[in-house]
Short mmCIF file of C-alpha atoms in Angstrom, two decimals:
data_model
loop_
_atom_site.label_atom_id
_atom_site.label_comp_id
_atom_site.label_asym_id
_atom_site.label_seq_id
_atom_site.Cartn_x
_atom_site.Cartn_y
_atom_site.Cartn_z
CA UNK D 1069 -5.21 -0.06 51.17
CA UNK D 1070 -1.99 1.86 51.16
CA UNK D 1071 -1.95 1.92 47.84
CA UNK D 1072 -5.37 3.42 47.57
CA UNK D 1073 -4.09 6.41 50.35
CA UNK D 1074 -1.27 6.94 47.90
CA UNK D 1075 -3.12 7.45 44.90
CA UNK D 1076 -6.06 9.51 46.63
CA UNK D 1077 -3.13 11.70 47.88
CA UNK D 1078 -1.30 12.29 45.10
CA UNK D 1079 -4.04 13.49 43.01
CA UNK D 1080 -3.77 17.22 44.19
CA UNK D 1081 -6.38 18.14 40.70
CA UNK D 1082 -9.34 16.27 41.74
CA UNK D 1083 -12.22 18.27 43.18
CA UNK D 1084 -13.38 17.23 46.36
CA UNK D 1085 -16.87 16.05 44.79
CA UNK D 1086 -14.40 13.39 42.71
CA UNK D 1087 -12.39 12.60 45.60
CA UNK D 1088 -14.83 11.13 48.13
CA UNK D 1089 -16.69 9.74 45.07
CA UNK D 1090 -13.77 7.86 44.27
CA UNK D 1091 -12.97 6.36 48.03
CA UNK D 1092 -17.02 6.02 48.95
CA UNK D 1093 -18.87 4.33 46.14
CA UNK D 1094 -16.87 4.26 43.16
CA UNK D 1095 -19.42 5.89 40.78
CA UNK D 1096 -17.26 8.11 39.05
CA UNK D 1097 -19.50 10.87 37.56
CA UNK D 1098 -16.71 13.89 37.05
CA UNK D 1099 -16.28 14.30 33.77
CA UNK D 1100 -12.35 15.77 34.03
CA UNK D 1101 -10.45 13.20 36.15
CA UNK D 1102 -7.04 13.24 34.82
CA UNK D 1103 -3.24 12.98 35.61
CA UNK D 1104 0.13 14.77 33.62
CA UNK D 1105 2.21 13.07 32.30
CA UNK D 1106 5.38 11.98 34.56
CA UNK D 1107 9.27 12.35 32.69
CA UNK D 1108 8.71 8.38 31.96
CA UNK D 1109 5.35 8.42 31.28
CA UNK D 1110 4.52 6.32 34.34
CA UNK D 1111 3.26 6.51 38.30
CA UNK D 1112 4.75 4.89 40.86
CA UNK D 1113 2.55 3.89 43.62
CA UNK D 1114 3.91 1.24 46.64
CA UNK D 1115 7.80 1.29 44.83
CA UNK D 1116 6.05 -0.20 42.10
CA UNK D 1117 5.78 2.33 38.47
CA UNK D 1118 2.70 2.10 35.76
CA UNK D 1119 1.21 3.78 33.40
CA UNK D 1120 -1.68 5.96 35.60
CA UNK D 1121 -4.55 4.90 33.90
CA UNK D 1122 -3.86 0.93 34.17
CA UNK D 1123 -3.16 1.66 37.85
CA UNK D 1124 -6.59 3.17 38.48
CA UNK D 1125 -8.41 0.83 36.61
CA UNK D 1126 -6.60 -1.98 38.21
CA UNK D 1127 -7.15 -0.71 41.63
CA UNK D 1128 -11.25 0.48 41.38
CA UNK D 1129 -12.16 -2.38 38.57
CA UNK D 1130 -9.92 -4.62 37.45
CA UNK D 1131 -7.54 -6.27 39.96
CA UNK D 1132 -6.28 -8.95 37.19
CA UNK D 1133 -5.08 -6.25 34.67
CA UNK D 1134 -2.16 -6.89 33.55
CA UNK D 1135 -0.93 -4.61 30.91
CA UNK D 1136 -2.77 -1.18 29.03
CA UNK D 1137 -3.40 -3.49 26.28
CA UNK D 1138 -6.33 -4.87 27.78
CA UNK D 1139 -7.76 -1.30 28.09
CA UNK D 1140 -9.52 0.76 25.30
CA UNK D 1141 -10.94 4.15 26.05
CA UNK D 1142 -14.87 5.31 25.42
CA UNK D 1143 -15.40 7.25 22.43
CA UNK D 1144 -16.62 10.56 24.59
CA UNK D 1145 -13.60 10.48 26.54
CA UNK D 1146 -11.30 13.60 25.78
CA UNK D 1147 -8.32 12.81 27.55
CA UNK D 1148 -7.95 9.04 26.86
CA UNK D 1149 -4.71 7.97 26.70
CA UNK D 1150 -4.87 7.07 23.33
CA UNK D 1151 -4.68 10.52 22.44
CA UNK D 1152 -1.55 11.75 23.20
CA UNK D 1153 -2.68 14.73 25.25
CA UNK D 1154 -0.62 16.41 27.58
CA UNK D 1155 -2.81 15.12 30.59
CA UNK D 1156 -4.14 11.20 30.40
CA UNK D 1157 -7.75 9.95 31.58
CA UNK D 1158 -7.45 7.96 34.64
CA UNK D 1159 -11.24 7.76 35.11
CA UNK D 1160 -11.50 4.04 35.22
CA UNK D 1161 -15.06 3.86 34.09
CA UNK D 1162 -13.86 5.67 30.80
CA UNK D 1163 -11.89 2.25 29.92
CA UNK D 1164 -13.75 -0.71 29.09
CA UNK D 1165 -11.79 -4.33 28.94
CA UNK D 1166 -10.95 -5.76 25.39
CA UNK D 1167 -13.04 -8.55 24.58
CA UNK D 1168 -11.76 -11.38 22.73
CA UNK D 1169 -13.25 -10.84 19.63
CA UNK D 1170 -15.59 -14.87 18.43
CA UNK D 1171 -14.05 -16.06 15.04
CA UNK D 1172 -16.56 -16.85 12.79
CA UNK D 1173 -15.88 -20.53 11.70
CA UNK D 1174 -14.06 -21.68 8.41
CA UNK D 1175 -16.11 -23.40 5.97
CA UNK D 1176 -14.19 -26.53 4.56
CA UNK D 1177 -15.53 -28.96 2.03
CA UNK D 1178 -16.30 -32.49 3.79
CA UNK D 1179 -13.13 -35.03 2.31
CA UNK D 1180 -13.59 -38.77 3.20
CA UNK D 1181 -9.91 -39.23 1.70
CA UNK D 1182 -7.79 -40.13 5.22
CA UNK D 1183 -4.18 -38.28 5.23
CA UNK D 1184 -1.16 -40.35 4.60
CA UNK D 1185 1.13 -37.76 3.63
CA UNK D 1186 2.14 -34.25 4.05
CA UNK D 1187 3.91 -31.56 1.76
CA UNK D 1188 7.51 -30.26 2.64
CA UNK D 1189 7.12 -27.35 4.98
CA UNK D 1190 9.40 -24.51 4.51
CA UNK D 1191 10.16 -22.85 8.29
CA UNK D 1192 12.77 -20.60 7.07
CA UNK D 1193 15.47 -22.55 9.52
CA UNK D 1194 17.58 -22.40 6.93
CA UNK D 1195 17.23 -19.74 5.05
CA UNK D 1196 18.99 -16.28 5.85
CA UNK D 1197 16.12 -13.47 6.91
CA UNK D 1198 16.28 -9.98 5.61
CA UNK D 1199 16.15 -7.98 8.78
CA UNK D 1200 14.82 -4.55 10.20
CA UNK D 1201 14.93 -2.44 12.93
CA UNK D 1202 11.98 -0.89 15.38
CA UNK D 1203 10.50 1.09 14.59
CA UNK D 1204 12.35 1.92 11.28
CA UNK D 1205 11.34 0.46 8.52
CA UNK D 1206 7.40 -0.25 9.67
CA UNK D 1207 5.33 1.76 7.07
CA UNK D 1208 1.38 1.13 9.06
CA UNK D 1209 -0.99 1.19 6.62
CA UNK D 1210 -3.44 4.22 6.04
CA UNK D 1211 -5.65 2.93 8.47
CA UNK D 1212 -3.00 2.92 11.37
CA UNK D 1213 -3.97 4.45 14.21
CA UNK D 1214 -1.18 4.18 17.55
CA UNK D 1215 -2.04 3.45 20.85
CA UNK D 1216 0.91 4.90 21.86
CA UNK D 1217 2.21 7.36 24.49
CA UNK D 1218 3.56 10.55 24.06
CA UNK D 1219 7.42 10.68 24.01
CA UNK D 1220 9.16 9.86 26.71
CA UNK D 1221 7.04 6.92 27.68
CA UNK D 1222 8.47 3.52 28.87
CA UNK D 1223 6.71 0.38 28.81
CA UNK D 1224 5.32 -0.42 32.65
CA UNK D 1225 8.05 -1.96 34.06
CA UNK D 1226 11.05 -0.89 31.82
CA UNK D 1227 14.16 0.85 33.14
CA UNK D 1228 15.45 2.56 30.25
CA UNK D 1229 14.68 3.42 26.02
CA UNK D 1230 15.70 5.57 23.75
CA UNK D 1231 12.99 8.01 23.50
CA UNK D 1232 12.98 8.06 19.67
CA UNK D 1233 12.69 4.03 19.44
CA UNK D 1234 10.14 3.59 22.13
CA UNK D 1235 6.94 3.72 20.38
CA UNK D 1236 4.18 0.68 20.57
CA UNK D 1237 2.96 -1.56 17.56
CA UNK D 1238 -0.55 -2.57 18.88
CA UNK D 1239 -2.52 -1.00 16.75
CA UNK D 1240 -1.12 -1.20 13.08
CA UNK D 1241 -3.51 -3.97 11.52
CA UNK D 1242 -4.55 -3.53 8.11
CA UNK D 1243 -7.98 -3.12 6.97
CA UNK D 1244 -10.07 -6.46 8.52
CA UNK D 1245 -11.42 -9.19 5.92
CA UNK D 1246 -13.82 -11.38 7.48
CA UNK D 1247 -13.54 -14.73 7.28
CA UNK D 1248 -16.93 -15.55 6.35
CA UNK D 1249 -16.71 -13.41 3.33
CA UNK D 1250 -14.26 -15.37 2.26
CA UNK D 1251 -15.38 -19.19 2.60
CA UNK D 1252 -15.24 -21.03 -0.09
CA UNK D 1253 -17.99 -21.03 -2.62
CA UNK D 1254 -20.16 -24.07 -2.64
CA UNK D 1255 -20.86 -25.10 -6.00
CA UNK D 1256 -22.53 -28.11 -4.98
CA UNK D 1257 -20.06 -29.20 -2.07
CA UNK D 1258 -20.90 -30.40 1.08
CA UNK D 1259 -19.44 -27.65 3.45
CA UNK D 1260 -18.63 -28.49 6.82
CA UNK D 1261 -18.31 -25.33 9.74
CA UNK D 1262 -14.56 -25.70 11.55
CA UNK D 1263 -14.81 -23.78 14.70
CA UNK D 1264 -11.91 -22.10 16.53
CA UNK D 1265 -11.67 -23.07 19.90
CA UNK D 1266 -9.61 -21.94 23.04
CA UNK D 1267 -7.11 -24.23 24.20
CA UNK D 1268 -6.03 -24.72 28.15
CA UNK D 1269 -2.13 -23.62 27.07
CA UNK D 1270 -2.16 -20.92 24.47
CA UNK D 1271 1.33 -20.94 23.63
CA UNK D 1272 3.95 -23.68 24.44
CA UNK D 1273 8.06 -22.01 24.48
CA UNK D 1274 10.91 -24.09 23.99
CA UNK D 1275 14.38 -22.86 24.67
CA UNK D 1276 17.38 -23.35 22.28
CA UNK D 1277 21.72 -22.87 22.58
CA UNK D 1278 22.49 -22.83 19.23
CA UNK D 1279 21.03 -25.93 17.84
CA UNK D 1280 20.67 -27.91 20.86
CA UNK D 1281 17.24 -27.86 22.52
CA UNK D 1282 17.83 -27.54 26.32
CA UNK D 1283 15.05 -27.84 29.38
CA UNK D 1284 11.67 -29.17 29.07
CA UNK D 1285 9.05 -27.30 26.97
CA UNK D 1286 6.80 -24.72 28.90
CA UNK D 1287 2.82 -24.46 28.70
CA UNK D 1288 1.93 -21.03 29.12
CA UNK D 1289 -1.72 -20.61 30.48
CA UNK D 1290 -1.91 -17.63 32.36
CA UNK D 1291 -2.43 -14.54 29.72
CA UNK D 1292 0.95 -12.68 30.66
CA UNK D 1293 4.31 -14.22 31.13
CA UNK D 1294 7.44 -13.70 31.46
CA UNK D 1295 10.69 -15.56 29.69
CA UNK D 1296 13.97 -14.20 32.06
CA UNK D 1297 17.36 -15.39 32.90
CA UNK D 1298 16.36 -15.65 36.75
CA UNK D 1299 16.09 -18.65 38.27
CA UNK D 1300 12.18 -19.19 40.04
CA UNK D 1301 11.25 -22.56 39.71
CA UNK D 1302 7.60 -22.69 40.29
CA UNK D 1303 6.07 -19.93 38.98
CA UNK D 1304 3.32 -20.25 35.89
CA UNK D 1305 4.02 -16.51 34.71
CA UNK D 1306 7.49 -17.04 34.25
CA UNK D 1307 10.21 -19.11 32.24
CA UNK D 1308 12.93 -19.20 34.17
CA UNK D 1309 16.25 -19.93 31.71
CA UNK D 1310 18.58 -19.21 34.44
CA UNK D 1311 17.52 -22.59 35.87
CA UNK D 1312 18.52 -24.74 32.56
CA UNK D 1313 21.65 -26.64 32.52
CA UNK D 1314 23.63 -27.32 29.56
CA UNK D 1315 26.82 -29.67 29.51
CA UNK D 1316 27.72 -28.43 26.31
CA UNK D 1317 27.16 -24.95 27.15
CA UNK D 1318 30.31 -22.60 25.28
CA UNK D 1319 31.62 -19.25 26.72
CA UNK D 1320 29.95 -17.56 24.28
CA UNK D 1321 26.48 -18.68 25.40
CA UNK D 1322 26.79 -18.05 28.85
CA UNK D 1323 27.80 -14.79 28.45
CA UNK D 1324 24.68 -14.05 26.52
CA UNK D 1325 22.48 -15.91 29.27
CA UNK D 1326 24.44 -13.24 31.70
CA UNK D 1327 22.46 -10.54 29.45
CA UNK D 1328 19.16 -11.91 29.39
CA UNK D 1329 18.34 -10.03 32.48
CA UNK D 1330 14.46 -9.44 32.72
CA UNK D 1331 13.96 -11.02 29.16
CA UNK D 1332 10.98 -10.55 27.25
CA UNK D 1333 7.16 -10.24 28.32
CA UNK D 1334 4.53 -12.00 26.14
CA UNK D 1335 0.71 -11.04 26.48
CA UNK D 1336 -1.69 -13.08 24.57
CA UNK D 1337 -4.76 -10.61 24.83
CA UNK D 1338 -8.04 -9.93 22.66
CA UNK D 1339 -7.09 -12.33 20.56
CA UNK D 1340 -3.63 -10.97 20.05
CA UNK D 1341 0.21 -11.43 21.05
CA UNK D 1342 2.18 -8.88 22.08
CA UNK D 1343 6.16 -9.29 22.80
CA UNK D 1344 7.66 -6.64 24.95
CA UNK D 1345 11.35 -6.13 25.58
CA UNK D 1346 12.24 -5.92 29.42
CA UNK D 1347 15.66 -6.58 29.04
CA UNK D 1348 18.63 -3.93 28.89
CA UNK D 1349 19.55 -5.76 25.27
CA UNK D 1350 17.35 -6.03 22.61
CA UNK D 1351 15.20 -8.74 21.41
CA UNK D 1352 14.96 -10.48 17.66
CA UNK D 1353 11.58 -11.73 16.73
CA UNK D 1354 10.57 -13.93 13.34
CA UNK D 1355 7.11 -13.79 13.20
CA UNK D 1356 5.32 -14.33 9.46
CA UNK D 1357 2.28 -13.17 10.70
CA UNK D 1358 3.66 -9.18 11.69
CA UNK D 1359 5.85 -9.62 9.19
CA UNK D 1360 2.40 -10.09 6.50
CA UNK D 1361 0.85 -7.47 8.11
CA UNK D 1362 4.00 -4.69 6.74
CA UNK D 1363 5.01 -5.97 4.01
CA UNK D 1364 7.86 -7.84 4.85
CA UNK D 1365 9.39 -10.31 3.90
CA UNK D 1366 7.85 -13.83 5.61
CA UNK D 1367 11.30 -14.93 7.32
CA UNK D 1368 12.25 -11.37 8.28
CA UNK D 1369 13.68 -10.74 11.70
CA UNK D 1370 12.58 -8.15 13.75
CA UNK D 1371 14.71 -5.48 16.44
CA UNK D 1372 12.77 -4.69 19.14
CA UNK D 1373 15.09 -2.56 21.73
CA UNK D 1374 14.35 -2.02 25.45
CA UNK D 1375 11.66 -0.88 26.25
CA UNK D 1376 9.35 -1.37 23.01
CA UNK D 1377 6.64 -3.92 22.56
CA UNK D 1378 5.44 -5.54 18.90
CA UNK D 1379 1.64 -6.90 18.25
CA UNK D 1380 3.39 -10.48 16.78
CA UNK D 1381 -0.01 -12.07 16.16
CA UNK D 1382 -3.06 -11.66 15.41
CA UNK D 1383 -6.15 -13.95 15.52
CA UNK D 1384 -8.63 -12.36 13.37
CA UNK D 1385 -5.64 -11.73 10.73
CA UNK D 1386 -5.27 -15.38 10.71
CA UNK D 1387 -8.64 -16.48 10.67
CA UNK D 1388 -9.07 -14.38 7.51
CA UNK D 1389 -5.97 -15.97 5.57
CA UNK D 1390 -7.23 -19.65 6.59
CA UNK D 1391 -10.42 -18.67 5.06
CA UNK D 1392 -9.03 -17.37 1.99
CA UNK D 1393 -6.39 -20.54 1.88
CA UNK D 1394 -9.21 -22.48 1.80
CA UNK D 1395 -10.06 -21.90 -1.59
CA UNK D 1396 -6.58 -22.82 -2.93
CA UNK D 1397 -6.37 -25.94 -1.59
CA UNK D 1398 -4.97 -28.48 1.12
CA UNK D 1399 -1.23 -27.40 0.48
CA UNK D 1400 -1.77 -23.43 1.01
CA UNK D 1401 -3.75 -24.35 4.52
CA UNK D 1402 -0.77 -26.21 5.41
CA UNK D 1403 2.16 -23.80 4.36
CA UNK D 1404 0.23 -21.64 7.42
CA UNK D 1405 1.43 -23.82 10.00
CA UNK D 1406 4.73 -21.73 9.81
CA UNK D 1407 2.57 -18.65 10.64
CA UNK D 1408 1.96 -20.30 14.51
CA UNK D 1409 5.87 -20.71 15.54
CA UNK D 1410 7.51 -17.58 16.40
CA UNK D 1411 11.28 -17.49 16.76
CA UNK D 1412 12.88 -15.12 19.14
CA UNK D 1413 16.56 -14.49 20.21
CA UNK D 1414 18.20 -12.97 23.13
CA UNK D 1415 20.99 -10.38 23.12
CA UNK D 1416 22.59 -11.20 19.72
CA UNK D 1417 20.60 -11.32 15.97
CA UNK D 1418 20.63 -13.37 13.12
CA UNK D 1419 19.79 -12.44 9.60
CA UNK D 1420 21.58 -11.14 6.32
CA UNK D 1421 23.05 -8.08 8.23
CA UNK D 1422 24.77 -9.91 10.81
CA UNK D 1423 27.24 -12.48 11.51
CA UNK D 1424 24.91 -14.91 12.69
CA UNK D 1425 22.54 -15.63 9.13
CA UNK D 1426 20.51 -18.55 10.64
CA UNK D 1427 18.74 -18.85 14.30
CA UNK D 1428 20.50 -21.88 15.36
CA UNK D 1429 23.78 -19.78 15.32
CA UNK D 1430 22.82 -17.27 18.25
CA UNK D 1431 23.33 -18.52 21.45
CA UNK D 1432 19.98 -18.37 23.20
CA UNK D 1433 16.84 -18.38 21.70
CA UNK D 1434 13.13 -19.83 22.09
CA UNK D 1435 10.50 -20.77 19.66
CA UNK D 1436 6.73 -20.21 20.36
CA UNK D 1437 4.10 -22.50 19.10
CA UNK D 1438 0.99 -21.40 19.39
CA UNK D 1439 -1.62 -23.81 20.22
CA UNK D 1440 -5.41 -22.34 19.78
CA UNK D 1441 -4.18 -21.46 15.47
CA UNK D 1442 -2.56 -24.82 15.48
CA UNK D 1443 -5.43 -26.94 16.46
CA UNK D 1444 -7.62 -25.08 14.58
CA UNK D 1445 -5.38 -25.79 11.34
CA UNK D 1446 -5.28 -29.34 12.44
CA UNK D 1447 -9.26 -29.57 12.67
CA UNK D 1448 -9.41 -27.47 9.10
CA UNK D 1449 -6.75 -30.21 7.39
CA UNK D 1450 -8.51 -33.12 8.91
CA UNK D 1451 -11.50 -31.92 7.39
CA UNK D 1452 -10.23 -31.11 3.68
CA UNK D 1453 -8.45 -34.58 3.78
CA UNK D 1454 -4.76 -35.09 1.62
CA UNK D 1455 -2.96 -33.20 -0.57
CA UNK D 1456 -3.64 -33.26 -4.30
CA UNK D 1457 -0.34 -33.99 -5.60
CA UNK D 1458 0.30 -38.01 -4.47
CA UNK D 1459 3.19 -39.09 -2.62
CA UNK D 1460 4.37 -42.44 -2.94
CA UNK D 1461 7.13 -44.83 -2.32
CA UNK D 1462 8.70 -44.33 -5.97
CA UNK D 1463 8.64 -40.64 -5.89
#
């Protein structure tokens, strides 16, 4: 309730008709109910700051919203925040919830052949990444449209960014191809429908000091979460590394656990994963899938400084490559299995321009595996049966 008194009094531009519209019965039918934009970008209401339009919608319709990602604006709203106006929309029946868009299932020949074997995998462990900065270097395609704030914005709960780096990814897909355009053509083959399905833990996150895993593996189920160098023990939004012991721990690692600070935030919305940098150093992400969807580079690592978050994956992009993968065969479906683990680091980089060329030389870093592509590629493989080039014991 205090929280409701605080945003009823600080919004000095409503008309009265708004006002007690807002506080009796929630039917929001004023057509201009808007807020400027703070220095930040944000509003802070109870010590806590957010962006004004996820506050309202959280508080009058949505008490689980998490992040502005969930939101997207009506199309006869003129002040959405979308837009980039001076002054944003915090009407929160002019926001509707994303969805999570239904993947049309993958058609995949019926094999009876059983799987024995399976074809190297290249996971670019050892290989040295180009690397580029953010948001340098991201050319969206023509169809790019961000859902960004206006400058000067900083993610909901960052501290500080560099006004020309802090910009958001979310939006820079290219142009959609629908995976049931792009099934394979029959000719006479028994085609059996693979279905994508939702899995309880949508990402699992394992935690690395140079090459040594360290701590048990964490099952993320709640949509947002948190990976931080704090030390809660119990909590199912957060991984806590500042818990994790490590005998063999070096000076160098813990004083990059000592920067880890707030760590990174992970959303797994709509059908998509964002990563957003919460720490005061910046973040390195490996992700084939972003890295597809601008032209980079497959084993490319990422910047992402303070303050800035990056779409790293994106369902309906995937669904569309498995599709298409289909058609070439049992060892293309597999080579996607790379596309579900993301690497990240903490604090210090790895790549061609720096000193550290290969992940297992920084000092902390995790690796995401997401589950819900991973099964589905295990249903799709099971179904196509073995590889067409035979393995055997003299090869």
């Amino acid at each position: 309730m205090h929280a409701w008194n605080c945003i009823i009094l600080r919004r000095h531009s409503l008309s009265p008709d708004c006002t007690t519209s807002l506080w009796s019965d929630l039917d929001l039918s004023c057509s201009h109910l808007s807020s400027r934009w703070s220095l930040d970008g944000r509003l802070q209401v109870s010590h806590r700051k957010g962006l004004p339009h996820v506050i309202y919608c959280r508080l009058w319709r949505w008490p689980d919203l998490h992040s502005h990602h969930e939101l997207r604006a009506i199309d006869t709203c003129q002040y959405a925040f979308n837009l980039k106006k001076d002054e944003v929309c915090v009407n929160p029946y002019h926001y509707q919830r994303v969805e999570t868009p239904v993947l049309p299932p993958v058609l995949v020949p019926r094999h009876t052949e059983i799987l024995t074997e399976l074809p190297p995998l290249d996971d670019f462990t050892n290989s040295i990444p180009e690397n580029t900065n953010f948001p340098a270097g991201i050319d969206p395609p023509n169809n790019y449209i961000p859902d960004t704030p206006p400058p000067g914005y900083m993610s909901e709960d960052g501290e500080t960014s560099d006004q020309q780096m802090n910009q958001s990814m979310e939006s820079g897909s290219p142009a959609e191809m629908s995976p049931s355009t792009l099934s394979p053509v029959s000719h006479g083959l028994d085609l059996q429908p693979v279905t994508y399905s939702e899995p309880a833990f949508w990402c699992s996150i394992a935690y690395y000091e140079l090459n040594q895993r360290v701590g048990e593996t964490f099952h993320a189920s709640q949509p947002s979460l948190t990976v931080d160098g704090f030390t809660d023990p119990s909590n199912s939004e957060r991984f806590c590394l500042g818990l994790l012991s490590n005998v063999n721990r070096n000076a160098t690692v813990e004083m990059t656990r000592r920067h880890i600070g707030r760590g990174v935030r992970l959303y797994y919305i709509g059908g998509e994963v964002f990563a957003e940098c919460l720490s005061d150093s910046a973040i390195f992400v490996q992700s084939p899938n972003c890295n597809q969807r601008y032209g980079w580079h497959p084993a490319t690592v990422c910047k992402i400084p303070p303050g800035c978050n990056l779409k790293i994956f994106n369902n309906q992009e995937f669904a569309a490559l498995l599709a298409q993968s289909v058609n070439q065969g049992f060892e293309a479906v597999y080579q996607l299995t790379r596309m579900c683990t993301i690497r990240m680091s903490f604090v210090k980089g790895w790549g061609a321009e720096y000193r550290r060329q290969t992940v297992t030389s920084t000092p902390c870093w995790i690796e995401l595996h997401l589950n819900g592509p991973l099964q589905w590629l295990d249903k799709v493989l099971t179904q196509m049966g073995s590889p067409s080039v035979r393995c055997s014991s003299m090869s």
